Amino acid sequence: MSIAVFDVDRTLLRGDALLLAARKSNSLIELIWFSINFIPFLVAWKLRLINTKKVKESFIERFKICQKYNLEISQNNPNWLVNDLKKIIRKKALSRLNMHKEKGDIVILCSASPDMILEGLAKELNVHLICTNMSKVGDKWTANIKGKNCQGHEKLKRLKERYGSLKNLKLEVYGDSKGDQQILNAASIPHFRNFVDCPSEYPIYSLNSIIPIIGIAIFTYLAISNLEIFFNYEKQPNNIWINILIGEFLVIISYVIRFFRWNLMLESIKLKPPILKNIYIWMGSFAFTATPGKAGEGIRVLLLNKQCKIPIMPVLSALFIERLTDGMAVLLIFFLNFKLIPINNSKNNLNLFLFSIIIVGLVLILLNNRKIIQNLLKFIVKNILPNKKIQFDNKNLDLIKVLISPINITISTMLGLVAWIIEGTSFFIILKGFNTSISWLAATFTHTTSSLLGALTFMPGGLGPTEASTIGLLSMQGIPVSIATSATFLIRLMTLWFATILGVICLLLNNYKAHKKSFNQTQISGKS
């Protein structure tokens, strides 16, 4: 049996059926007034104080959609909205729908929009309908949803209730949003935002998630910026652009060293993905480096699993150890440069020293206790990969043991140390471009310590705390605030945002190659 499932809103239609019904049910003045009154419900929904079902019921009631339908039904015009819906059907979507009907496939419209809106359209297209069901009192529609809102898991559940197990079916699904994720993942031929023969799976990640972070960054930089030296050509040091180019070259070298470390870690547990694919995925994960605690970099776990068929647990373990040893490298730089901390009070120095000893002790305990690492990995799995069931069997624990062996930890930490020192050297070169008298050790210490403080705040990309602590530490060492601010923003552009942009490019290239490979395979199978 072959089944073709079409999401309706913004997939089959160029818009939302419920919003169209609201527009057609009210005058312009009423629409504006009701929209203003509905804002508190939207805010409460965004804050998760009310669920989607409740906000949808409130929307239908406040925009008098049921009243309009009941009035049209009383006038023997139940399909009053069908023609308007037909006008916004995508031509490509309709062509695919008709193709499936001609092949004899079961065609289903599957939508979160209410049945009172979609029943007429489904009859007009002569297809089946699975959607949100509204309650009736007698023959009158009410603004109460019967059962659950038909979205996400509910769509998949309704399909299974009607057709049983989907494993033995040829299921072709067309969808466009997170509400279609589950049925797209269950499909044998998914079509995420496409209407061609080449399958397109629901994306593991969305680059849209970094847009708010970029917005936060712009706001933060505008709030604390004082970049007249950088933007005023007359005040720029003569060779600043040469320093920027040299500094960026060093930053690139630091990333090469970090990738070399990552590849070594995978090889230590007998994992050897194709080198070019590994580079694309590893660097691509940096598109999400401006996330709290760099948690977004965990996308490489999913991509290596999906595209290279590498088990999740080993890669996740390698990622965890990579983060751990990177932190140890930063702490090592911090401990070796205590004398650069501008604290004159001996009591404060003693407290800082004791705090550092506690941190080192906790790291050593962590490295010598597999149970703690296991529990931490479970925590990471639940927060980064909520839909993945990871089994901590003996094989996985043996992999962890290999990764935390003294030689692996030492090599990984030392490579991380070298990478951070090179990055700190880049910062030193930038500062020298502004004719400052800061030492190399002080510049490296300032850069790494500020990065550590930013990471500990769990702000996206350390935005705000990293910049503020860098400027603060530089000013404590006699660097004018205007120069400290300019140098800080430059090094952040050259590291965090350079990595983010390069990561986005690598992800796009990786996607292009993956889609090209999938298309070629489809063409070959079609010819055979």
Short mmCIF file of C-alpha atoms in Angstrom, two decimals:
data_model
loop_
_atom_site.label_atom_id
_atom_site.label_comp_id
_atom_site.label_asym_id
_atom_site.label_seq_id
_atom_site.Cartn_x
_atom_site.Cartn_y
_atom_site.Cartn_z
CA MET A 1 0.00 0.00 0.00
CA SER A 2 1.28 3.48 -0.91
CA ILE A 3 0.23 6.55 1.06
CA ALA A 4 0.95 10.19 0.25
CA VAL A 5 0.51 12.63 3.13
CA PHE A 6 0.34 16.38 2.54
CA ASP A 7 0.58 18.94 5.29
CA VAL A 8 -1.80 21.78 4.47
CA ASP A 9 -0.66 25.07 6.01
CA ARG A 10 2.30 26.51 4.07
CA THR A 11 2.85 23.20 2.29
CA LEU A 12 -0.19 22.52 0.11
CA LEU A 13 -1.30 26.12 0.64
CA ARG A 14 0.67 29.35 0.33
CA GLY A 15 -0.48 30.39 3.77
CA ASP A 16 -2.44 29.27 6.83
CA ALA A 17 -6.03 28.05 6.50
CA LEU A 18 -7.00 29.19 10.01
CA LEU A 19 -5.64 32.71 9.44
CA LEU A 20 -7.49 32.88 6.12
CA ALA A 21 -10.72 31.86 7.88
CA ALA A 22 -10.14 34.58 10.50
CA ARG A 23 -9.62 37.20 7.78
CA LYS A 24 -12.74 36.16 5.87
CA SER A 25 -14.85 36.04 9.05
CA ASN A 26 -14.29 39.67 10.06
CA SER A 27 -14.14 43.19 8.69
CA LEU A 28 -10.78 44.98 8.61
CA ILE A 29 -11.63 47.03 11.73
CA GLU A 30 -12.70 43.90 13.62
CA LEU A 31 -9.59 42.03 12.48
CA ILE A 32 -7.27 44.77 13.81
CA TRP A 33 -9.18 45.05 17.10
CA PHE A 34 -9.29 41.30 17.70
CA SER A 35 -5.58 41.02 16.83
CA ILE A 36 -4.67 43.62 19.47
CA ASN A 37 -6.83 41.85 22.06
CA PHE A 38 -5.22 38.52 21.23
CA ILE A 39 -1.63 39.69 21.95
CA PRO A 40 -1.75 38.64 25.67
CA PHE A 41 -2.67 35.08 24.61
CA LEU A 42 0.27 34.98 22.18
CA VAL A 43 2.65 36.23 24.88
CA ALA A 44 1.35 33.63 27.37
CA TRP A 45 1.74 30.93 24.70
CA LYS A 46 5.30 31.98 23.87
CA LEU A 47 6.10 31.89 27.61
CA ARG A 48 4.51 28.40 27.72
CA LEU A 49 1.92 29.51 30.26
CA ILE A 50 -0.81 28.09 28.02
CA ASN A 51 -0.56 25.24 25.49
CA THR A 52 -1.17 25.31 21.74
CA LYS A 53 -4.61 23.73 22.08
CA LYS A 54 -5.80 26.45 24.45
CA VAL A 55 -4.42 29.33 22.37
CA LYS A 56 -6.01 27.87 19.21
CA GLU A 57 -9.41 27.57 20.94
CA SER A 58 -9.11 31.18 22.13
CA PHE A 59 -8.17 32.32 18.62
CA ILE A 60 -11.16 30.57 17.01
CA GLU A 61 -13.52 32.01 19.64
CA ARG A 62 -12.21 35.59 19.63
CA PHE A 63 -12.11 35.84 15.85
CA LYS A 64 -15.69 34.47 15.65
CA ILE A 65 -14.76 31.74 13.15
CA CYS A 66 -17.35 29.26 14.47
CA GLN A 67 -20.04 31.96 14.33
CA LYS A 68 -19.21 32.62 10.69
CA TYR A 69 -19.34 28.91 9.81
CA ASN A 70 -22.61 28.38 11.65
CA LEU A 71 -24.12 31.39 9.84
CA GLU A 72 -23.01 30.10 6.41
CA ILE A 73 -24.31 26.61 7.20
CA SER A 74 -27.70 28.07 8.15
CA GLN A 75 -27.73 29.72 4.73
CA ASN A 76 -26.91 26.38 3.05
CA ASN A 77 -23.37 27.46 2.18
CA PRO A 78 -21.07 25.17 4.23
CA ASN A 79 -18.22 25.37 1.69
CA TRP A 80 -18.08 29.18 1.62
CA LEU A 81 -14.28 29.23 2.14
CA VAL A 82 -13.31 26.46 -0.30
CA ASN A 83 -12.83 28.71 -3.33
CA ASP A 84 -10.56 31.02 -1.33
CA LEU A 85 -8.52 28.02 -0.17
CA LYS A 86 -8.22 26.71 -3.73
CA LYS A 87 -6.82 30.07 -4.86
CA ILE A 88 -3.79 29.70 -2.58
CA ILE A 89 -2.94 26.06 -3.42
CA ARG A 90 0.62 25.74 -4.68
CA LYS A 91 0.70 24.58 -8.30
CA LYS A 92 3.63 22.24 -7.71
CA ALA A 93 1.93 20.73 -4.66
CA LEU A 94 -1.32 20.19 -6.56
CA SER A 95 0.60 18.58 -9.41
CA ARG A 96 2.22 16.10 -6.98
CA LEU A 97 -1.11 15.42 -5.31
CA ASN A 98 -2.77 14.63 -8.64
CA MET A 99 0.20 12.44 -9.62
CA HIS A 100 -0.32 10.32 -6.50
CA LYS A 101 -4.06 10.03 -7.20
CA GLU A 102 -3.36 8.87 -10.76
CA LYS A 103 -0.97 6.22 -9.41
CA GLY A 104 -3.73 4.94 -7.13
CA ASP A 105 -2.04 6.03 -3.90
CA ILE A 106 -4.07 6.87 -0.82
CA VAL A 107 -3.79 10.66 -0.50
CA ILE A 108 -4.27 12.33 2.89
CA LEU A 109 -4.36 15.93 3.99
CA CYS A 110 -2.84 15.96 7.48
CA SER A 111 -3.08 19.29 9.27
CA ALA A 112 -3.31 21.10 12.60
CA SER A 113 -6.06 23.30 11.13
CA PRO A 114 -9.66 22.49 12.17
CA ASP A 115 -11.90 20.04 10.34
CA MET A 116 -14.66 22.63 9.86
CA ILE A 117 -12.25 24.57 7.62
CA LEU A 118 -10.64 21.66 5.74
CA GLU A 119 -13.53 19.21 5.21
CA GLY A 120 -14.79 21.10 2.15
CA LEU A 121 -11.31 21.30 0.62
CA ALA A 122 -10.68 17.57 1.17
CA LYS A 123 -13.99 16.73 -0.55
CA GLU A 124 -13.20 19.08 -3.42
CA LEU A 125 -9.81 17.40 -3.94
CA ASN A 126 -11.31 13.93 -3.33
CA VAL A 127 -8.73 12.99 -0.67
CA HIS A 128 -8.76 11.77 2.93
CA LEU A 129 -8.42 14.11 5.90
CA ILE A 130 -6.65 13.88 9.27
CA CYS A 131 -6.76 17.12 11.24
CA THR A 132 -7.73 18.87 14.47
CA ASN A 133 -11.31 17.98 15.32
CA MET A 134 -13.71 20.63 16.64
CA SER A 135 -16.68 19.84 18.87
CA LYS A 136 -20.30 20.34 17.87
CA VAL A 137 -23.41 21.04 19.89
CA GLY A 138 -26.19 19.70 17.73
CA ASP A 139 -25.31 20.96 14.26
CA LYS A 140 -23.46 24.02 15.55
CA TRP A 141 -19.66 24.27 15.63
CA THR A 142 -18.07 25.32 18.93
CA ALA A 143 -14.60 26.66 19.72
CA ASN A 144 -13.66 23.55 21.68
CA ILE A 145 -11.11 21.11 20.29
CA LYS A 146 -12.09 17.46 20.60
CA GLY A 147 -9.05 15.47 21.67
CA LYS A 148 -5.59 16.87 20.93
CA ASN A 149 -4.32 19.46 18.50
CA CYS A 150 -3.20 17.52 15.41
CA GLN A 151 0.45 18.50 15.33
CA GLY A 152 3.84 16.79 15.75
CA HIS A 153 3.53 13.41 17.46
CA GLU A 154 -0.27 13.58 17.20
CA LYS A 155 -0.10 13.49 13.40
CA LEU A 156 1.97 10.31 13.48
CA LYS A 157 -0.30 8.78 16.12
CA ARG A 158 -3.42 9.43 14.01
CA LEU A 159 -1.79 7.88 10.94
CA LYS A 160 -0.91 4.74 12.92
CA GLU A 161 -4.39 4.52 14.41
CA ARG A 162 -5.91 4.58 10.93
CA TYR A 163 -3.42 2.39 9.01
CA GLY A 164 -1.59 0.41 11.69
CA SER A 165 2.17 -0.03 11.51
CA LEU A 166 3.77 2.20 8.90
CA LYS A 167 6.88 0.03 8.46
CA ASN A 168 5.42 -2.07 5.65
CA LEU A 169 3.88 0.90 3.84
CA LYS A 170 5.38 3.12 1.19
CA LEU A 171 4.82 6.41 2.98
CA GLU A 172 5.56 9.61 1.08
CA VAL A 173 5.19 12.77 3.19
CA TYR A 174 5.22 16.46 2.26
CA GLY A 175 5.77 18.95 5.08
CA ASP A 176 7.40 22.26 5.89
CA SER A 177 7.75 22.76 9.65
CA LYS A 178 8.59 21.31 13.05
CA GLY A 179 4.97 20.20 13.36
CA ASP A 180 5.65 17.75 10.51
CA GLN A 181 8.96 16.43 11.85
CA GLN A 182 7.65 13.13 13.20
CA ILE A 183 5.74 12.10 10.07
CA LEU A 184 8.65 13.21 7.85
CA ASN A 185 11.06 11.10 9.92
CA ALA A 186 8.67 8.12 9.67
CA ALA A 187 8.34 8.46 5.89
CA SER A 188 10.09 6.15 3.48
CA ILE A 189 10.19 9.11 1.05
CA PRO A 190 10.17 12.47 2.89
CA HIS A 191 9.71 15.78 1.10
CA PHE A 192 10.70 18.64 3.36
CA ARG A 193 9.77 21.79 1.47
CA ASN A 194 10.07 20.22 -1.96
CA PHE A 195 7.77 18.76 -4.60
CA VAL A 196 10.25 16.85 -6.76
CA ASP A 197 11.23 13.20 -7.02
CA CYS A 198 14.40 13.69 -4.96
CA PRO A 199 13.68 13.02 -1.26
CA SER A 200 14.45 15.76 1.25
CA GLU A 201 14.63 14.80 4.91
CA TYR A 202 13.67 16.99 7.86
CA PRO A 203 16.88 18.87 8.74
CA ILE A 204 18.84 17.85 11.81
CA TYR A 205 19.47 21.52 12.53
CA SER A 206 18.22 24.92 11.51
CA LEU A 207 20.51 27.88 10.91
CA ASN A 208 17.57 30.06 11.98
CA SER A 209 18.50 29.23 15.57
CA ILE A 210 21.60 31.42 15.38
CA ILE A 211 19.71 34.50 14.14
CA PRO A 212 18.55 35.57 17.65
CA ILE A 213 22.13 35.11 18.90
CA ILE A 214 23.42 37.40 16.14
CA GLY A 215 20.77 39.91 17.22
CA ILE A 216 21.93 39.66 20.84
CA ALA A 217 25.53 40.17 19.68
CA ILE A 218 24.67 43.30 17.69
CA PHE A 219 22.71 44.73 20.61
CA THR A 220 25.53 43.91 23.07
CA TYR A 221 28.20 45.44 20.88
CA LEU A 222 26.17 48.58 20.26
CA ALA A 223 25.48 48.90 23.97
CA ILE A 224 29.14 48.85 25.04
CA SER A 225 30.95 49.87 21.87
CA ASN A 226 33.41 52.70 21.52
CA LEU A 227 34.98 51.90 18.17
CA GLU A 228 36.03 55.34 16.97
CA ILE A 229 39.63 54.12 16.58
CA PHE A 230 38.57 51.23 14.37
CA PHE A 231 36.05 53.14 12.26
CA ASN A 232 37.81 56.49 12.08
CA TYR A 233 40.45 56.03 9.40
CA GLU A 234 42.49 59.01 10.56
CA LYS A 235 42.98 57.50 14.02
CA GLN A 236 43.79 54.00 12.84
CA PRO A 237 47.34 52.75 13.46
CA ASN A 238 49.20 52.53 10.15
CA ASN A 239 49.69 48.74 10.07
CA ILE A 240 46.50 47.54 11.80
CA TRP A 241 45.24 45.70 8.70
CA ILE A 242 48.53 43.81 8.40
CA ASN A 243 48.17 42.82 12.06
CA ILE A 244 44.59 41.68 11.42
CA LEU A 245 45.67 39.47 8.50
CA ILE A 246 48.53 37.92 10.48
CA GLY A 247 46.25 37.43 13.47
CA GLU A 248 43.55 35.75 11.37
CA PHE A 249 46.15 33.45 9.84
CA LEU A 250 47.15 32.35 13.35
CA VAL A 251 43.48 31.80 14.26
CA ILE A 252 43.14 29.50 11.23
CA ILE A 253 46.22 27.56 12.35
CA SER A 254 44.64 27.14 15.81
CA TYR A 255 41.56 25.60 14.16
CA VAL A 256 43.75 23.25 12.11
CA ILE A 257 45.36 22.05 15.37
CA ARG A 258 41.94 21.60 17.00
CA PHE A 259 40.72 19.53 14.06
CA PHE A 260 43.88 17.43 14.22
CA ARG A 261 43.09 16.79 17.90
CA TRP A 262 39.50 15.83 17.05
CA ASN A 263 40.66 13.41 14.35
CA LEU A 264 43.18 11.83 16.72
CA MET A 265 40.45 11.26 19.30
CA LEU A 266 38.22 9.52 16.77
CA GLU A 267 41.11 7.37 15.54
CA SER A 268 41.93 6.35 19.13
CA ILE A 269 38.50 4.66 19.31
CA LYS A 270 38.77 3.20 15.79
CA LEU A 271 36.49 5.70 14.04
CA LYS A 272 37.61 6.92 10.61
CA PRO A 273 34.97 8.95 8.75
CA PRO A 274 35.95 10.26 5.28
CA ILE A 275 38.41 13.07 5.93
CA LEU A 276 36.64 15.72 3.79
CA LYS A 277 33.26 14.85 5.28
CA ASN A 278 34.78 14.98 8.76
CA ILE A 279 36.22 18.44 8.04
CA TYR A 280 32.88 19.75 6.75
CA ILE A 281 30.98 18.40 9.74
CA TRP A 282 33.56 19.41 12.35
CA MET A 283 33.92 22.95 11.04
CA GLY A 284 30.20 23.12 10.29
CA SER A 285 29.42 22.56 13.96
CA PHE A 286 31.10 25.91 14.64
CA ALA A 287 28.07 27.57 13.05
CA PHE A 288 26.52 26.95 16.46
CA THR A 289 29.55 27.89 18.54
CA ALA A 290 27.71 31.03 19.72
CA THR A 291 25.32 28.91 21.78
CA PRO A 292 25.29 28.54 25.60
CA GLY A 293 28.37 26.54 26.59
CA LYS A 294 28.91 25.83 22.85
CA ALA A 295 26.25 23.11 23.23
CA GLY A 296 25.22 23.63 19.60
CA GLU A 297 28.50 22.07 18.48
CA GLY A 298 26.90 18.75 19.44
CA ILE A 299 25.33 18.84 15.97
CA ARG A 300 28.45 17.01 14.72
CA VAL A 301 27.32 13.96 16.71
CA LEU A 302 24.07 13.75 14.74
CA LEU A 303 25.64 14.54 11.37
CA LEU A 304 28.37 11.90 11.71
CA ASN A 305 25.72 9.40 12.77
CA LYS A 306 23.40 10.24 9.89
CA GLN A 307 25.86 10.76 7.06
CA CYS A 308 28.72 8.44 8.03
CA LYS A 309 26.74 5.78 9.96
CA ILE A 310 28.95 6.26 13.04
CA PRO A 311 27.29 5.32 16.37
CA ILE A 312 26.24 8.27 18.51
CA MET A 313 27.77 7.24 21.82
CA PRO A 314 31.45 7.12 20.76
CA VAL A 315 31.27 10.51 19.03
CA LEU A 316 29.40 12.03 21.94
CA SER A 317 32.06 10.70 24.32
CA ALA A 318 34.83 12.15 22.13
CA LEU A 319 33.05 15.52 22.04
CA PHE A 320 32.71 15.52 25.82
CA ILE A 321 36.41 14.73 26.35
CA GLU A 322 37.34 17.37 23.75
CA ARG A 323 35.39 20.01 25.69
CA LEU A 324 36.86 18.79 28.98
CA THR A 325 40.48 18.90 27.83
CA ASP A 326 39.92 22.26 26.15
CA GLY A 327 38.78 23.59 29.52
CA MET A 328 41.82 22.03 31.18
CA ALA A 329 44.11 23.79 28.68
CA VAL A 330 42.52 27.15 29.53
CA LEU A 331 42.84 26.43 33.27
CA LEU A 332 46.48 25.53 32.79
CA ILE A 333 47.18 28.91 31.16
CA PHE A 334 45.25 30.55 33.99
CA PHE A 335 47.25 28.80 36.74
CA LEU A 336 50.61 29.51 35.11
CA ASN A 337 49.86 33.23 35.06
CA PHE A 338 48.62 33.93 38.60
CA LYS A 339 51.07 36.81 38.93
CA LEU A 340 49.26 38.69 36.15
CA ILE A 341 46.00 38.87 38.15
CA PRO A 342 45.74 42.46 39.39
CA ILE A 343 44.76 41.64 43.00
CA ASN A 344 46.79 43.28 45.74
CA ASN A 345 44.86 41.88 48.71
CA SER A 346 46.60 38.73 49.99
CA LYS A 347 43.34 37.35 51.35
CA ASN A 348 41.77 37.58 47.89
CA ASN A 349 44.84 35.91 46.39
CA LEU A 350 44.54 33.08 48.91
CA ASN A 351 40.81 32.63 48.15
CA LEU A 352 41.53 32.56 44.42
CA PHE A 353 44.31 30.02 44.95
CA LEU A 354 42.07 27.76 47.06
CA PHE A 355 39.29 28.03 44.47
CA SER A 356 41.75 27.00 41.76
CA ILE A 357 42.91 24.02 43.80
CA ILE A 358 39.28 22.92 44.22
CA ILE A 359 38.72 23.15 40.44
CA VAL A 360 41.85 21.07 39.74
CA GLY A 361 40.78 18.52 42.34
CA LEU A 362 37.32 18.19 40.79
CA VAL A 363 38.85 17.66 37.34
CA LEU A 364 41.17 14.94 38.67
CA ILE A 365 38.27 13.21 40.46
CA LEU A 366 36.26 13.37 37.24
CA LEU A 367 39.03 11.79 35.20
CA ASN A 368 39.41 8.94 37.67
CA ASN A 369 35.72 8.12 38.05
CA ARG A 370 34.02 6.53 35.03
CA LYS A 371 30.67 6.60 36.83
CA ILE A 372 30.71 10.40 37.06
CA ILE A 373 31.60 10.70 33.35
CA GLN A 374 28.83 8.22 32.53
CA ASN A 375 26.26 10.28 34.46
CA LEU A 376 27.47 13.49 32.85
CA LEU A 377 27.16 11.94 29.40
CA LYS A 378 23.62 10.81 30.23
CA PHE A 379 22.79 14.38 31.24
CA ILE A 380 24.20 15.67 27.95
CA VAL A 381 22.22 13.06 25.98
CA LYS A 382 18.97 14.13 27.63
CA ASN A 383 19.57 17.81 26.92
CA ILE A 384 21.16 17.71 23.46
CA LEU A 385 19.70 14.50 22.04
CA PRO A 386 16.30 14.13 23.76
CA ASN A 387 14.97 11.64 21.22
CA LYS A 388 17.96 9.30 21.24
CA LYS A 389 18.10 6.27 23.51
CA ILE A 390 21.71 5.62 24.37
CA GLN A 391 22.73 2.35 25.96
CA PHE A 392 25.72 2.51 28.30
CA ASP A 393 26.89 -1.05 27.73
CA ASN A 394 30.39 -2.42 28.39
CA LYS A 395 31.53 -1.51 24.87
CA ASN A 396 30.63 2.14 25.36
CA LEU A 397 32.28 2.21 28.77
CA ASP A 398 35.43 0.72 27.26
CA LEU A 399 35.45 3.54 24.69
CA ILE A 400 35.25 6.07 27.51
CA LYS A 401 38.13 4.31 29.22
CA VAL A 402 40.24 4.64 26.05
CA LEU A 403 39.36 8.32 25.65
CA ILE A 404 40.27 9.18 29.26
CA SER A 405 43.52 7.23 29.25
CA PRO A 406 46.45 9.36 30.48
CA ILE A 407 48.09 9.50 27.05
CA ASN A 408 44.89 10.65 25.29
CA ILE A 409 44.10 13.24 27.96
CA THR A 410 47.68 14.54 27.86
CA ILE A 411 47.85 14.78 24.06
CA SER A 412 44.41 16.38 23.82
CA THR A 413 45.17 18.89 26.57
CA MET A 414 48.55 19.81 25.10
CA LEU A 415 47.10 20.32 21.61
CA GLY A 416 44.36 22.45 23.15
CA LEU A 417 47.02 24.41 25.02
CA VAL A 418 48.95 25.08 21.81
CA ALA A 419 45.76 26.16 20.01
CA TRP A 420 44.83 28.59 22.79
CA ILE A 421 48.35 30.00 22.95
CA ILE A 422 48.33 30.62 19.18
CA GLU A 423 44.92 32.31 19.51
CA GLY A 424 46.28 34.40 22.38
CA THR A 425 49.25 35.33 20.21
CA SER A 426 46.78 36.57 17.60
CA PHE A 427 45.25 38.83 20.25
CA PHE A 428 48.73 40.04 21.22
CA ILE A 429 49.43 40.99 17.57
CA ILE A 430 46.13 42.91 17.38
CA LEU A 431 46.98 44.81 20.57
CA LYS A 432 50.46 45.59 19.22
CA GLY A 433 48.76 46.99 16.13
CA PHE A 434 47.25 49.62 18.44
CA ASN A 435 50.76 50.47 19.76
CA THR A 436 50.12 49.11 23.27
CA SER A 437 52.87 48.02 25.64
CA ILE A 438 51.18 44.81 26.83
CA SER A 439 53.28 41.63 27.08
CA TRP A 440 52.61 38.43 25.15
CA LEU A 441 51.85 36.52 28.36
CA ALA A 442 49.40 39.18 29.53
CA ALA A 443 47.57 39.22 26.17
CA THR A 444 47.29 35.41 26.08
CA PHE A 445 46.18 35.29 29.71
CA THR A 446 43.54 38.00 29.14
CA HIS A 447 42.10 36.27 26.07
CA THR A 448 41.89 32.77 27.57
CA THR A 449 40.66 33.90 31.00
CA SER A 450 37.90 36.03 29.47
CA SER A 451 36.84 33.12 27.24
CA LEU A 452 36.65 30.90 30.33
CA LEU A 453 34.56 33.47 32.25
CA GLY A 454 32.23 33.88 29.26
CA ALA A 455 31.75 30.11 28.96
CA LEU A 456 30.99 29.79 32.70
CA THR A 457 28.09 32.26 32.40
CA PHE A 458 26.41 29.99 29.80
CA MET A 459 25.39 33.08 27.86
CA PRO A 460 25.12 32.41 24.10
CA GLY A 461 28.72 32.56 22.88
CA GLY A 462 29.67 34.21 26.18
CA LEU A 463 28.26 37.41 24.66
CA GLY A 464 28.64 40.29 27.07
CA PRO A 465 30.65 38.68 29.89
CA THR A 466 33.54 37.74 27.58
CA GLU A 467 33.79 41.20 26.06
CA ALA A 468 33.34 42.96 29.40
CA SER A 469 35.98 40.83 31.17
CA THR A 470 38.45 41.27 28.28
CA ILE A 471 38.03 45.04 28.33
CA GLY A 472 38.23 45.05 32.14
CA LEU A 473 41.42 42.98 32.31
CA LEU A 474 43.06 45.09 29.61
CA SER A 475 42.14 48.35 31.32
CA MET A 476 43.58 47.01 34.61
CA GLN A 477 46.86 46.61 32.74
CA GLY A 478 46.88 50.23 31.64
CA ILE A 479 45.29 49.87 28.20
CA PRO A 480 42.90 52.79 27.42
CA VAL A 481 39.27 51.67 27.37
CA SER A 482 38.76 52.84 23.75
CA ILE A 483 41.68 50.73 22.51
CA ALA A 484 40.71 47.79 24.75
CA THR A 485 37.17 47.88 23.31
CA SER A 486 38.35 48.05 19.71
CA ALA A 487 40.87 45.23 20.19
CA THR A 488 38.29 43.09 22.01
CA PHE A 489 35.68 43.42 19.30
CA LEU A 490 38.29 42.71 16.63
CA ILE A 491 39.45 39.46 18.25
CA ARG A 492 35.82 38.39 18.74
CA LEU A 493 35.14 39.00 15.05
CA MET A 494 38.29 37.07 14.15
CA THR A 495 37.47 34.09 16.39
CA LEU A 496 33.82 33.62 17.39
CA TRP A 497 32.19 35.22 14.35
CA PHE A 498 34.79 34.06 11.85
CA ALA A 499 34.19 30.48 13.09
CA THR A 500 30.43 30.98 12.91
CA ILE A 501 30.52 32.24 9.31
CA LEU A 502 32.99 29.55 8.23
CA GLY A 503 30.79 26.97 9.97
CA VAL A 504 27.70 28.13 8.08
CA ILE A 505 29.61 27.89 4.77
CA CYS A 506 30.80 24.35 5.60
CA LEU A 507 27.28 23.27 6.56
CA LEU A 508 25.89 24.64 3.30
CA LEU A 509 28.60 22.86 1.31
CA ASN A 510 27.97 19.65 3.24
CA ASN A 511 24.23 19.94 2.58
CA TYR A 512 24.82 20.59 -1.10
CA LYS A 513 27.01 17.51 -1.45
CA ALA A 514 24.56 15.37 0.55
CA HIS A 515 21.60 16.50 -1.60
CA LYS A 516 23.59 15.98 -4.78
CA LYS A 517 24.51 12.44 -3.70
CA SER A 518 20.88 11.71 -2.76
CA PHE A 519 19.65 13.07 -6.11
CA ASN A 520 22.16 10.96 -8.06
CA GLN A 521 21.13 7.84 -6.15
CA THR A 522 17.47 8.61 -6.90
CA GLN A 523 18.26 9.03 -10.60
CA ILE A 524 20.17 5.72 -10.70
CA SER A 525 17.40 3.82 -8.90
CA GLY A 526 14.83 5.41 -11.21
CA LYS A 527 16.69 4.20 -14.31
CA SER A 528 17.05 0.69 -12.92
#
